[in-house]
């Protein structure tokens, strides 16, 4: 193309583009959105909106339909003076603008020229609005396929768009605004008071709630629990996404798309609120990003208050599970800034760094490239990279975020891979699982290595031939050396924490609970624990005492009558019969008094009084009022309740310490030796130190595991805080150091038979 043709061609910025200024940190950036792409379902937000600085916006605005490309370049140089605008930078930016479809032309100009020079390899696709519409209709088939490929690109979060929710969101917001806006301060005060009340309930019931969460996790084995988990997650995500949508709509944004997202296979609602990037104030964008977390925390507070009032049973378990999903799960996943969820966008707006993940990853990759190819070899590449990206590679914070994010993703996907391996291995498809994991790792590694190992421009002239090979070989040797270096090894598992001296106090004679000692109190030997009464037994005792007194009087009268008269009337009972009846009544009275004495429950030894496990009432018992007591028998609410025979009232734990027994699999028992150090955590979060005191010589016949006994250290101050009765704790034994290579070979040897003929 000749220079006169380039000067004769006039281009202009598309007038239908949406351009809004937003505040990022202390600077002003400009967001450009393509409404033509926004109308198409399934497009990613990155494909329909972009962020520019003031210089880039000035370049776009220079295309007003009156200037040619060369004239626009000269105009920008004068406009941006004294800053220098390189031709290559201008050329590449115009090429990006052309690729995104921001510029219009009356006809296809062919290859554009900047200052008389051609942009190498640049085939522009400038079209007017009618041409773009016709091209979109002709290519609708492959565009639809590409959109479905994007939806299915992440197998852990598959999006299926359904509707455009903006009309009904507008209808709801317009009708709620007159009621909410005048009372927003009152609503904020109510919300603060509600959160304060929830905090008080959480502090006062923390131990019971923590134990309930642990019990819920341990009981998470039936299909009903899994079904309840899926239903609760789906319901919580509905409120989560609706909170995002209403927050975006309240600030004047649009919600163009709503549908179903299969989050790790669980159907959830999703809503596109990418219009939040058009809000100028950062706090509005942050509020839209955090609206879902706030909504789930609100649900968690309601569930917490309902849980504190609920009776033991299935509804209370469901409420406990809902608290876990809407608080712990939300803060760990959605609130975590290391994954691209709500916490990530909150952090990005808070520190004023848009595209934090991609920029930090590019900075880390450039640092790795500089180690392999050398800094001098990348100088020519640096001339074509914006100064902002170069600053990212020099920033320790950006590189540190990329490392932390990569390690966290590695842990998350490693856990999912391990779960997949276990599930497929249980059905005999372990080889398929290993193949899938290796394929995913190869795909991710290829994406990373292709960016790091890409040769720089003119690398032959500035990079010694031996440097890339030497650096790559050094990395491989270092990785191989780490694979054979003995690393600390630990055997983790669940252990039972049991007191050495404990006695269960069981009600052997039913009665009404009149008095009981409070839990967690010290008690001496033969001290009264609880007192029960039975009015029927007391009435029977009085009746027997009267019958015994009557029999004694009759027997005494018969004896006197025998002394006075020689013959006894035939209607009068004989003396042996009266004596037998008297002895029978006396035996009944003695048995009844023994039962009454057993209603006086005393401590068999000194120790600490520990409550029995919670009683879970069934729906049938609550419906027909068959509940005599609930919760713990030692709770004050159970004073006066009827305690049937066999009720576990409490336990007396002695002061002789605790015994920890851990189940170790047969594959790891060879690493356990007597005397090795160990540790475990109890519900308070504190760690107790112990040592291996005994290792079973034979495995258990049912589980196939070996029983390992841990002895607590004598100077352990942890036991000042008494653990719960028969608690399940997480124990760790420090085994023999082992290299990564040895661990991998042991795992394959224990899961595969490679020596089969």
XYZ file of C-alpha atoms in Angstrom:
757
model
C 0.000 0.000 0.000
C 1.327 3.418 -0.861
C 1.614 6.350 1.476
C -0.955 8.484 -0.396
C -3.567 5.775 0.031
C -2.852 5.594 3.753
C -3.264 9.332 4.060
C -6.460 9.275 2.006
C -8.098 6.652 4.213
C -10.073 8.030 7.152
C -10.963 6.028 10.252
C -13.075 6.805 13.268
C -13.751 5.391 16.698
C -17.018 3.503 16.810
C -19.653 5.850 18.272
C -21.630 3.005 19.884
C -18.782 2.005 22.233
C -19.406 2.685 25.924
C -16.509 4.560 27.543
C -16.567 5.265 31.286
C -13.871 6.658 33.626
C -13.227 4.675 36.812
C -10.914 5.208 39.735
C -8.170 2.634 40.281
C -6.190 3.550 43.356
C -5.185 7.180 42.853
C -5.328 7.096 39.070
C -8.156 7.371 36.572
C -8.553 4.595 34.009
C -11.075 4.218 31.214
C -13.248 1.164 30.611
C -14.474 0.523 27.066
C -17.339 -1.889 26.539
C -18.550 -3.249 23.232
C -22.385 -3.356 23.417
C -22.509 -5.467 20.264
C -20.659 -8.273 22.040
C -22.558 -7.722 25.286
C -25.797 -8.694 23.549
C -24.405 -12.108 22.620
C -24.984 -14.772 25.230
C -22.038 -16.585 26.748
C -19.289 -14.073 25.936
C -16.637 -13.676 28.591
C -16.426 -10.212 30.229
C -12.817 -9.953 28.991
C -14.109 -10.179 25.405
C -16.567 -7.319 25.721
C -14.792 -4.713 27.887
C -11.243 -3.431 28.226
C -9.369 -1.020 30.472
C -7.235 1.792 29.028
C -5.085 4.588 30.383
C -5.295 8.227 29.296
C -2.639 7.904 26.576
C -4.404 4.924 24.979
C -7.727 6.741 25.116
C -6.131 9.766 23.427
C -4.909 7.531 20.594
C -8.412 6.156 20.049
C -10.000 9.602 20.139
C -7.569 10.822 17.489
C -9.436 8.627 14.958
C -12.343 10.997 14.337
C -13.015 10.090 10.691
C -11.061 13.106 9.420
C -7.477 12.010 10.068
C -5.549 9.237 8.411
C -3.420 6.837 10.427
C -0.283 8.864 9.788
C -2.024 12.110 10.720
C -3.433 10.495 13.861
C 0.069 9.443 14.880
C 1.412 12.981 14.426
C -1.570 14.403 16.297
C -0.959 12.051 19.238
C 2.715 12.982 19.386
C 1.806 16.657 19.708
C -1.006 15.917 22.157
C 1.056 13.706 24.465
C 4.201 15.866 24.434
C 6.600 15.985 26.203
C 6.035 12.212 26.538
C 7.483 10.278 23.633
C 5.181 8.022 21.617
C 7.129 5.366 19.738
C 5.919 4.309 16.312
C 5.981 0.641 17.243
C 3.899 1.228 20.366
C 1.383 3.248 18.350
C 1.307 0.589 15.635
C 0.749 -2.312 18.026
C -1.962 -0.486 19.941
C -3.832 0.386 16.728
C -3.502 -3.261 15.704
C -5.101 -4.316 19.015
C -7.872 -1.751 18.507
C -8.463 -3.159 15.047
C -8.555 -6.737 16.340
C -11.113 -5.786 18.988
C -13.255 -3.987 16.376
C -13.139 -0.495 17.920
C -12.503 1.348 14.612
C -14.857 1.879 11.683
C -14.039 2.537 8.030
C -16.189 3.055 4.974
C -14.281 0.312 3.146
C -11.599 -2.247 3.853
C -8.298 -0.324 3.610
C -6.104 -3.394 3.355
C -2.863 -3.047 5.248
C -2.608 0.060 7.366
C 0.581 2.088 7.389
C 1.990 4.191 10.175
C 4.335 6.866 8.882
C 4.807 5.058 5.580
C 5.789 1.708 7.151
C 3.689 -1.467 7.098
C 2.686 -3.311 10.253
C 4.220 -6.705 9.647
C 1.731 -9.546 9.691
C -1.190 -7.219 10.347
C -4.372 -8.044 8.432
C -6.991 -5.603 9.781
C -10.654 -6.445 9.841
C -12.163 -2.969 9.984
C -15.843 -3.005 9.120
C -18.758 -0.708 9.496
C -21.753 -1.694 11.638
C -23.679 -3.288 8.752
C -20.684 -5.353 7.692
C -20.115 -6.573 11.229
C -23.770 -7.567 11.554
C -23.680 -9.514 8.277
C -20.427 -11.189 9.229
C -21.859 -12.135 12.598
C -24.861 -13.785 10.956
C -22.673 -15.720 8.520
C -20.367 -16.991 11.273
C -23.018 -17.631 13.916
C -22.400 -21.375 13.788
C -18.719 -21.400 14.681
C -19.192 -18.497 17.119
C -21.829 -20.538 18.940
C -19.449 -23.490 19.040
C -16.683 -21.259 20.372
C -18.950 -19.881 23.087
C -19.915 -23.396 24.166
C -16.223 -24.272 24.206
C -15.611 -21.375 26.577
C -18.466 -22.466 28.813
C -17.095 -25.997 28.995
C -13.469 -24.883 29.174
C -13.384 -25.047 32.980
C -14.768 -28.466 33.950
C -15.132 -27.355 37.580
C -17.408 -24.382 36.763
C -19.533 -24.996 33.661
C -21.897 -22.115 32.858
C -25.207 -22.568 31.041
C -26.891 -19.183 30.311
C -30.683 -19.124 30.477
C -32.341 -15.691 30.762
C -31.782 -11.944 30.767
C -32.795 -10.914 34.315
C -32.410 -7.152 33.844
C -36.125 -6.340 33.254
C -37.451 -7.975 36.413
C -34.438 -6.771 38.440
C -35.285 -3.220 37.339
C -38.935 -3.772 38.344
C -37.964 -5.004 41.829
C -35.325 -2.338 42.486
C -37.613 0.527 41.430
C -40.276 -0.636 43.877
C -37.938 -1.296 46.761
C -35.939 1.927 46.479
C -38.691 4.225 47.923
C -38.922 1.998 50.997
C -35.217 1.401 51.550
C -33.620 4.775 50.786
C -35.338 6.839 53.565
C -34.548 4.218 56.209
C -31.077 3.106 55.128
C -29.454 4.351 58.362
C -32.023 2.500 60.433
C -31.460 -0.646 58.386
C -27.702 -0.354 58.895
C -28.240 0.025 62.640
C -30.515 -3.042 62.683
C -27.916 -5.021 60.736
C -25.170 -4.009 63.175
C -27.365 -4.978 66.127
C -28.213 -8.299 64.511
C -24.533 -9.067 63.924
C -23.735 -8.102 67.528
C -26.424 -10.463 68.812
C -25.071 -13.217 66.584
C -21.581 -12.568 67.927
C -22.811 -12.931 71.508
C -24.568 -16.204 70.653
C -21.430 -17.446 68.896
C -19.208 -16.670 71.887
C -21.563 -18.188 74.460
C -22.248 -21.363 72.442
C -18.865 -21.735 70.769
C -17.913 -25.048 72.372
C -21.258 -26.681 71.628
C -21.227 -25.316 68.079
C -17.698 -26.586 67.441
C -18.553 -30.035 68.755
C -21.718 -30.007 66.655
C -19.714 -29.139 63.531
C -17.292 -31.971 64.216
C -20.159 -34.398 64.758
C -21.828 -33.231 61.545
C -18.625 -33.866 59.593
C -18.221 -37.309 61.161
C -21.844 -38.226 60.358
C -21.431 -37.053 56.754
C -21.667 -40.532 55.311
C -25.246 -41.233 54.292
C -26.889 -40.250 51.030
C -29.321 -38.030 52.935
C -26.453 -35.926 54.271
C -24.986 -35.555 50.778
C -28.389 -34.623 49.360
C -28.864 -32.050 52.112
C -25.389 -30.665 51.402
C -26.148 -30.234 47.688
C -29.523 -28.593 48.384
C -28.038 -26.202 50.957
C -25.139 -25.199 48.690
C -27.501 -24.563 45.766
C -29.874 -22.520 47.941
C -27.061 -20.462 49.474
C -25.619 -19.694 46.031
C -29.039 -18.475 44.842
C -29.030 -15.788 47.551
C -25.329 -15.173 46.896
C -25.799 -14.412 43.204
C -29.032 -12.464 43.718
C -27.160 -10.224 46.172
C -24.566 -9.497 43.466
C -27.337 -8.765 40.956
C -29.363 -6.438 43.205
C -26.237 -4.565 44.341
C -25.159 -4.005 40.744
C -28.660 -2.929 39.716
C -29.022 -0.581 42.691
C -25.965 1.373 41.516
C -27.273 1.664 37.968
C -25.600 -1.307 36.296
C -27.096 -3.971 34.069
C -27.276 -7.737 34.567
C -27.324 -9.153 31.072
C -27.149 -12.855 31.811
C -28.288 -15.366 34.406
C -28.114 -19.125 34.298
C -26.944 -22.320 35.942
C -23.343 -23.059 36.830
C -22.199 -26.586 37.656
C -19.745 -25.785 40.458
C -17.805 -29.034 41.002
C -20.920 -30.828 39.747
C -23.313 -28.977 42.095
C -25.972 -26.907 40.257
C -25.783 -23.267 41.337
C -27.114 -19.951 40.106
C -24.789 -17.410 38.477
C -25.334 -13.834 37.304
C -23.148 -11.657 35.086
C -22.450 -8.364 36.918
C -19.506 -7.246 34.788
C -21.212 -3.839 34.478
C -19.777 -3.105 37.915
C -16.499 -2.280 36.158
C -18.230 0.802 34.719
C -18.737 2.290 38.217
C -16.356 5.153 38.857
C -16.100 4.805 42.649
C -14.068 1.817 43.915
C -16.312 1.322 46.953
C -19.283 0.610 44.696
C -17.341 -2.054 42.811
C -16.138 -3.537 46.092
C -19.675 -3.590 47.489
C -20.936 -5.426 44.408
C -18.067 -7.936 44.737
C -18.692 -8.466 48.446
C -22.511 -8.513 48.321
C -22.610 -12.290 47.938
C -20.358 -12.848 50.957
C -22.462 -10.434 53.037
C -25.642 -12.258 52.002
C -24.256 -15.645 53.036
C -23.002 -14.238 56.347
C -26.531 -12.928 56.940
C -27.921 -16.401 56.284
C -25.304 -17.806 58.654
C -26.402 -15.473 61.470
C -30.051 -16.490 61.034
C -29.055 -20.166 61.057
C -26.901 -19.594 64.148
C -29.742 -18.050 66.145
C -32.126 -20.798 65.014
C -29.534 -23.448 65.939
C -29.201 -22.040 69.471
C -32.975 -22.504 69.976
C -33.391 -25.829 68.165
C -33.774 -29.157 69.919
C -31.287 -31.957 69.229
C -32.164 -33.849 66.072
C -32.069 -33.683 62.295
C -33.184 -29.994 62.015
C -30.359 -28.945 64.308
C -27.855 -30.955 62.239
C -29.097 -29.255 59.063
C -28.743 -25.822 60.673
C -25.209 -26.681 61.764
C -24.359 -27.772 58.224
C -25.866 -24.541 56.855
C -23.673 -22.517 59.237
C -20.590 -24.323 57.956
C -21.526 -23.772 54.292
C -22.425 -20.085 54.611
C -19.558 -19.056 56.894
C -16.488 -21.284 56.787
C -16.944 -22.411 53.186
C -17.766 -18.869 52.004
C -14.775 -17.256 53.673
C -12.342 -19.967 52.550
C -13.484 -20.113 48.904
C -15.301 -16.897 47.982
C -13.382 -14.689 50.378
C -9.974 -16.103 49.451
C -8.079 -13.602 47.234
C -5.807 -16.332 45.826
C -8.615 -17.683 43.621
C -10.548 -15.627 41.083
C -13.676 -15.293 43.171
C -15.171 -12.429 45.183
C -12.149 -12.025 47.468
C -9.877 -11.644 44.446
C -11.875 -8.736 43.028
C -12.101 -7.119 46.461
C -8.307 -7.244 46.776
C -7.834 -6.005 43.214
C -10.001 -2.947 43.856
C -8.543 -2.357 47.315
C -4.917 -2.172 46.101
C -5.816 -0.572 42.759
C -4.330 -3.280 40.508
C -6.709 -4.458 37.767
C -6.100 -7.871 36.209
C -4.056 -8.827 39.242
C -3.839 -12.540 38.444
C -2.726 -12.237 34.815
C -0.332 -9.365 35.498
C 1.339 -11.076 38.440
C 1.608 -14.338 36.491
C 3.187 -12.500 33.532
C 5.636 -10.796 35.874
C 6.679 -14.102 37.402
C 7.075 -15.691 33.980
C 9.254 -12.822 32.822
C 11.486 -13.248 35.878
C 11.885 -16.910 35.073
C 12.658 -16.025 31.461
C 15.362 -13.629 32.597
C 16.981 -16.453 34.597
C 17.049 -18.746 31.561
C 17.878 -16.330 28.719
C 19.563 -13.493 30.584
C 18.515 -9.902 31.076
C 20.403 -8.588 28.045
C 18.641 -11.004 25.713
C 15.249 -9.626 26.801
C 16.077 -5.971 26.261
C 14.604 -5.907 22.748
C 11.491 -7.681 24.010
C 11.196 -5.104 26.794
C 10.952 -2.310 24.248
C 7.661 -3.788 23.015
C 6.258 -4.405 26.502
C 4.393 -1.561 28.244
C 6.182 -0.002 31.189
C 3.403 -1.184 33.502
C 4.124 -4.846 32.742
C 7.850 -4.304 33.287
C 7.100 -2.773 36.675
C 4.996 -5.829 37.528
C 7.957 -8.132 36.901
C 10.133 -5.964 39.158
C 7.554 -5.803 41.970
C 8.154 -8.292 44.763
C 4.520 -8.012 45.789
C 3.228 -9.031 42.353
C 5.688 -11.906 42.082
C 4.880 -13.003 45.638
C 1.153 -12.983 44.879
C 1.763 -15.094 41.766
C 3.748 -17.620 43.820
C 1.142 -17.790 46.607
C -1.705 -18.067 44.126
C 0.086 -20.807 42.194
C 0.877 -22.790 45.335
C -2.701 -22.457 46.580
C -4.107 -23.612 43.255
C -1.653 -26.497 43.317
C -2.921 -27.520 46.765
C -6.580 -27.188 45.722
C -6.228 -29.115 42.489
C -3.943 -31.627 44.189
C -6.664 -32.282 46.766
C -9.266 -32.658 44.036
C -6.953 -35.012 42.162
C -6.424 -37.084 45.294
C -10.189 -37.228 45.852
C -10.709 -38.248 42.217
C -8.025 -40.893 42.568
C -9.709 -42.340 45.645
C -13.179 -42.336 44.120
C -12.115 -43.922 40.824
C -9.832 -46.330 42.650
C -12.771 -47.599 44.692
C -14.490 -48.718 41.473
C -11.349 -50.165 39.908
C -10.514 -47.262 37.565
C -7.353 -46.037 39.259
C -5.296 -46.191 36.069
C -7.823 -43.920 34.340
C -7.561 -41.441 37.210
C -3.755 -41.392 37.031
C -3.847 -40.869 33.285
C -6.308 -37.983 33.632
C -4.213 -36.332 36.337
C -1.039 -36.599 34.261
C -2.850 -35.163 31.230
C -4.089 -32.159 33.219
C -0.618 -31.584 34.706
C 0.940 -31.787 31.231
C -1.586 -29.280 29.867
C -0.942 -26.776 32.688
C 2.812 -27.307 32.531
C 2.838 -26.749 28.777
C 1.058 -23.419 29.141
C 3.580 -22.263 31.717
C 6.690 -23.616 29.997
C 5.723 -22.270 26.582
C 5.672 -18.721 27.986
C 8.896 -19.182 29.974
C 10.925 -21.048 27.335
C 9.894 -18.809 24.438
C 13.082 -17.565 22.783
C 13.545 -13.776 22.787
C 14.109 -11.718 19.679
C 17.701 -11.930 18.442
C 18.568 -14.317 21.240
C 21.426 -15.810 19.237
C 23.411 -12.576 19.248
C 22.990 -11.680 22.917
C 22.547 -15.027 24.647
C 25.414 -17.530 24.936
C 24.492 -20.849 23.404
C 25.233 -22.667 26.615
C 23.098 -20.474 28.929
C 19.565 -21.856 28.226
C 20.779 -25.452 28.268
C 22.771 -24.845 31.451
C 19.891 -23.143 33.297
C 17.317 -25.753 32.258
C 19.710 -28.556 33.213
C 20.346 -26.862 36.563
C 16.613 -26.659 37.253
C 16.133 -30.319 36.317
C 19.091 -31.446 38.450
C 17.852 -29.398 41.390
C 14.372 -30.936 41.060
C 15.886 -34.434 40.791
C 18.117 -33.797 43.818
C 15.141 -32.654 45.833
C 13.399 -35.871 44.838
C 16.130 -37.954 46.530
C 16.735 -35.730 49.583
C 15.231 -37.230 52.774
C 12.456 -34.960 53.917
C 10.566 -34.937 57.218
C 7.905 -37.591 57.191
C 4.808 -37.801 59.323
C 2.001 -40.298 59.737
C -1.318 -38.547 60.183
C -4.568 -40.046 61.312
C -7.445 -39.893 63.732
C -6.901 -41.027 67.310
C -9.249 -41.550 70.230
C -8.530 -39.565 73.374
C -9.803 -41.476 76.412
C -9.244 -40.928 80.121
C -7.385 -43.724 81.889
C -9.872 -43.691 84.764
C -13.484 -43.026 83.875
C -16.791 -44.331 85.160
C -20.168 -43.935 83.558
C -22.982 -43.080 85.949
C -26.136 -44.859 84.777
C -29.617 -44.600 86.255
C -30.452 -48.089 87.574
C -33.766 -47.116 89.170
C -36.036 -44.797 87.256
C -37.245 -41.670 88.926
C -37.661 -37.920 88.865
C -34.433 -35.903 88.808
C -34.615 -33.544 91.766
C -30.951 -32.641 92.142
C -27.821 -33.018 90.016
C -24.354 -31.503 90.136
C -23.276 -29.174 87.335
C -20.905 -30.374 84.648
C -17.153 -29.726 84.775
C -17.117 -29.595 88.572
C -14.663 -31.391 90.820
C -16.189 -34.103 92.931
C -14.818 -36.248 95.792
C -15.279 -39.944 96.368
C -18.719 -40.963 97.747
C -19.996 -37.436 97.197
C -23.603 -37.093 96.052
C -23.925 -36.559 92.293
C -27.668 -36.693 91.714
C -30.829 -37.510 93.593
C -33.928 -39.098 92.062
C -37.340 -39.715 93.579
C -40.190 -42.029 92.607
C -43.515 -41.260 94.224
C -44.883 -44.655 93.290
C -41.987 -46.363 95.022
C -42.383 -44.108 98.074
C -46.101 -44.881 98.257
C -45.377 -48.596 97.878
C -42.811 -48.354 100.693
C -45.354 -46.757 103.016
C -47.917 -49.412 102.078
C -45.453 -52.217 102.799
C -44.521 -50.648 106.125
C -48.222 -50.583 107.069
C -48.765 -54.187 105.952
C -45.689 -55.298 107.907
C -46.936 -53.496 111.001
C -50.347 -55.161 110.603
C -48.794 -58.604 110.141
C -46.615 -58.100 113.204
C -49.633 -57.097 115.264
C -51.604 -60.099 113.992
C -48.709 -62.434 114.663
C -48.286 -61.043 118.162
C -51.997 -61.460 118.826
C -51.929 -65.063 117.648
C -49.040 -65.835 119.927
C -50.842 -64.329 122.931
C -54.044 -66.161 122.019
C -52.149 -69.465 121.863
C -50.879 -68.887 125.411
C -54.354 -68.116 126.775
C -56.352 -70.812 124.892
C -55.251 -74.288 123.953
C -57.259 -74.410 120.725
C -57.094 -71.911 117.792
C -60.228 -71.122 115.783
C -60.231 -72.680 112.296
C -60.770 -69.243 110.635
C -57.566 -67.830 112.103
C -54.283 -68.047 110.131
C -51.623 -70.267 111.526
C -48.405 -68.881 112.936
C -46.132 -70.306 110.158
C -48.297 -68.702 107.489
C -48.144 -65.331 109.213
C -44.389 -65.610 109.705
C -43.882 -66.486 106.010
C -46.045 -63.555 104.887
C -44.144 -61.233 107.243
C -40.764 -62.318 105.894
C -42.006 -61.857 102.307
C -43.192 -58.327 103.025
C -39.920 -57.518 104.788
C -37.938 -58.763 101.771
C -40.072 -56.637 99.445
C -39.483 -53.622 101.671
C -35.735 -54.250 101.740
C -35.653 -54.525 97.920
C -37.663 -51.337 97.588
C -35.372 -49.494 99.997
C -32.346 -50.736 98.061
C -33.863 -49.319 94.877
C -34.483 -46.010 96.656
C -30.862 -46.001 97.817
C -29.745 -46.516 94.219
C -31.582 -43.320 93.355
C -28.965 -41.555 95.448
C -26.116 -41.554 92.912
C -22.673 -41.039 94.450
C -19.202 -40.787 92.923
C -17.259 -44.087 92.912
C -13.984 -42.154 92.869
C -12.722 -38.601 92.824
C -12.556 -36.760 89.556
C -14.336 -34.373 87.231
C -17.999 -34.597 86.257
C -18.445 -34.738 82.471
C -21.789 -34.607 80.720
C -23.057 -37.442 78.588
C -23.486 -37.016 74.813
C -26.421 -35.008 73.517
C -29.680 -36.833 73.175
C -31.103 -36.586 69.650
C -34.884 -36.790 69.717
C -36.787 -38.223 66.789
C -39.684 -36.591 64.960
C -42.069 -39.246 66.311
C -41.078 -38.441 69.912
C -41.591 -34.719 69.381
C -44.931 -35.276 67.625
C -46.473 -37.478 70.329
C -44.799 -35.674 73.266
C -42.793 -38.715 74.290
C -39.810 -36.635 75.432
C -38.960 -36.953 79.116
C -35.711 -34.961 78.817
C -33.478 -33.511 76.088
C -29.959 -32.235 75.650
C -27.660 -33.217 78.499
C -29.136 -34.754 81.672
C -27.104 -32.322 83.756
C -28.640 -29.258 82.071
C -30.704 -27.097 84.463
C -33.744 -27.456 82.174
C -33.928 -31.165 83.034
C -34.555 -30.602 86.748
C -37.752 -32.488 87.553
C -37.593 -34.612 84.379
C -38.285 -38.351 84.469
C -35.122 -40.439 83.991
C -35.812 -43.975 82.743
C -33.691 -46.940 83.790
C -30.511 -47.190 81.723
C -30.135 -43.437 81.160
C -26.498 -42.333 81.026
C -26.521 -39.449 83.478
C -22.861 -38.372 83.344
C -19.292 -39.624 83.615
C -16.709 -39.258 86.324
C -13.225 -38.740 84.898
C -10.332 -39.362 87.255
C -7.120 -37.402 87.549
C -4.831 -40.164 86.276
C -4.436 -38.631 82.796
C -5.507 -39.689 79.341
C -4.695 -42.430 76.886
C -4.373 -41.783 73.152
C -4.854 -44.687 70.738
C -4.242 -44.217 67.023
C -5.105 -46.496 64.104
C -2.153 -46.731 61.668
C -2.547 -48.436 58.246
C -0.411 -51.459 57.478
C 1.419 -49.555 54.724
C 2.768 -47.027 57.270
C 3.325 -49.200 60.325
C 6.923 -49.915 59.263
C 7.798 -46.261 59.893
C 6.517 -46.246 63.484
C 8.906 -47.029 66.341
C 8.554 -46.918 70.113
C 9.889 -43.614 71.426
C 9.090 -41.504 68.373
C 7.627 -38.080 69.066
C 3.985 -37.389 68.328
C 1.473 -34.611 68.761
C -2.248 -34.090 68.493
C -4.779 -31.297 68.634
C -7.914 -31.095 70.725
C -11.002 -28.978 70.176
C -9.405 -25.850 71.676
C -6.881 -25.767 68.835
C -3.928 -26.272 71.184
C -1.316 -28.946 70.555
C -0.267 -31.641 73.034
C 3.119 -33.377 72.846
C 3.336 -37.150 73.229
C 5.503 -40.145 72.360
C 4.859 -43.635 71.032
C 4.679 -46.025 73.971
C 3.379 -49.212 72.347
C 2.901 -50.624 68.841
C 0.575 -53.586 68.348
C 2.248 -56.668 66.903
C -0.890 -57.849 65.089
C -3.365 -55.818 63.029
C -7.001 -55.528 63.877
C -9.013 -58.255 62.163
C -11.848 -55.942 61.088
C -10.020 -52.810 59.888
C -6.569 -54.251 59.159
C -4.918 -51.314 60.977
C -2.373 -51.457 63.779
C -3.165 -49.939 67.165
C -0.499 -47.467 68.337
C -0.635 -46.084 71.884
C 0.670 -42.580 72.550
C 1.819 -41.456 75.984
C 1.403 -37.827 76.954
C 4.456 -35.987 78.244
C 4.449 -35.500 81.991
C 5.232 -31.774 81.751
C 2.350 -31.173 79.343
C 0.339 -28.184 80.549
C -2.343 -28.742 77.948
C -4.373 -30.962 80.228
C -5.199 -27.945 82.391
C -7.948 -27.540 79.797
C -9.808 -30.841 79.903
C -10.740 -32.323 76.514
C -14.200 -33.753 75.863
C -14.966 -37.357 76.687
C -13.761 -39.992 74.202
C -12.915 -37.296 71.667
C -11.589 -37.994 68.184
C -8.447 -35.921 67.642
C -6.039 -35.416 64.757
C -2.760 -37.072 65.675
C 0.610 -36.915 63.940
C 3.605 -39.214 64.460
C 7.029 -38.047 63.307
C 8.204 -40.996 61.233
C 11.481 -41.800 59.551
C 12.595 -39.150 56.995
C 11.806 -40.228 53.437
C 12.497 -38.781 50.007
C 9.844 -37.938 47.436
C 11.096 -40.678 45.124
C 10.781 -43.306 47.842
C 7.284 -42.156 48.713
C 6.167 -42.368 45.098
C 7.648 -45.846 44.652
C 6.060 -47.036 47.908
C 2.692 -45.684 46.806
C 2.883 -47.437 43.434
C 4.083 -50.645 45.086
C 1.163 -50.606 47.513
C -1.447 -49.864 44.831
C -0.181 -51.763 41.768
C 1.280 -55.191 41.164
C 4.059 -54.663 38.663
C 5.728 -58.084 39.034
C 2.852 -60.157 37.731
C 3.782 -62.753 35.118
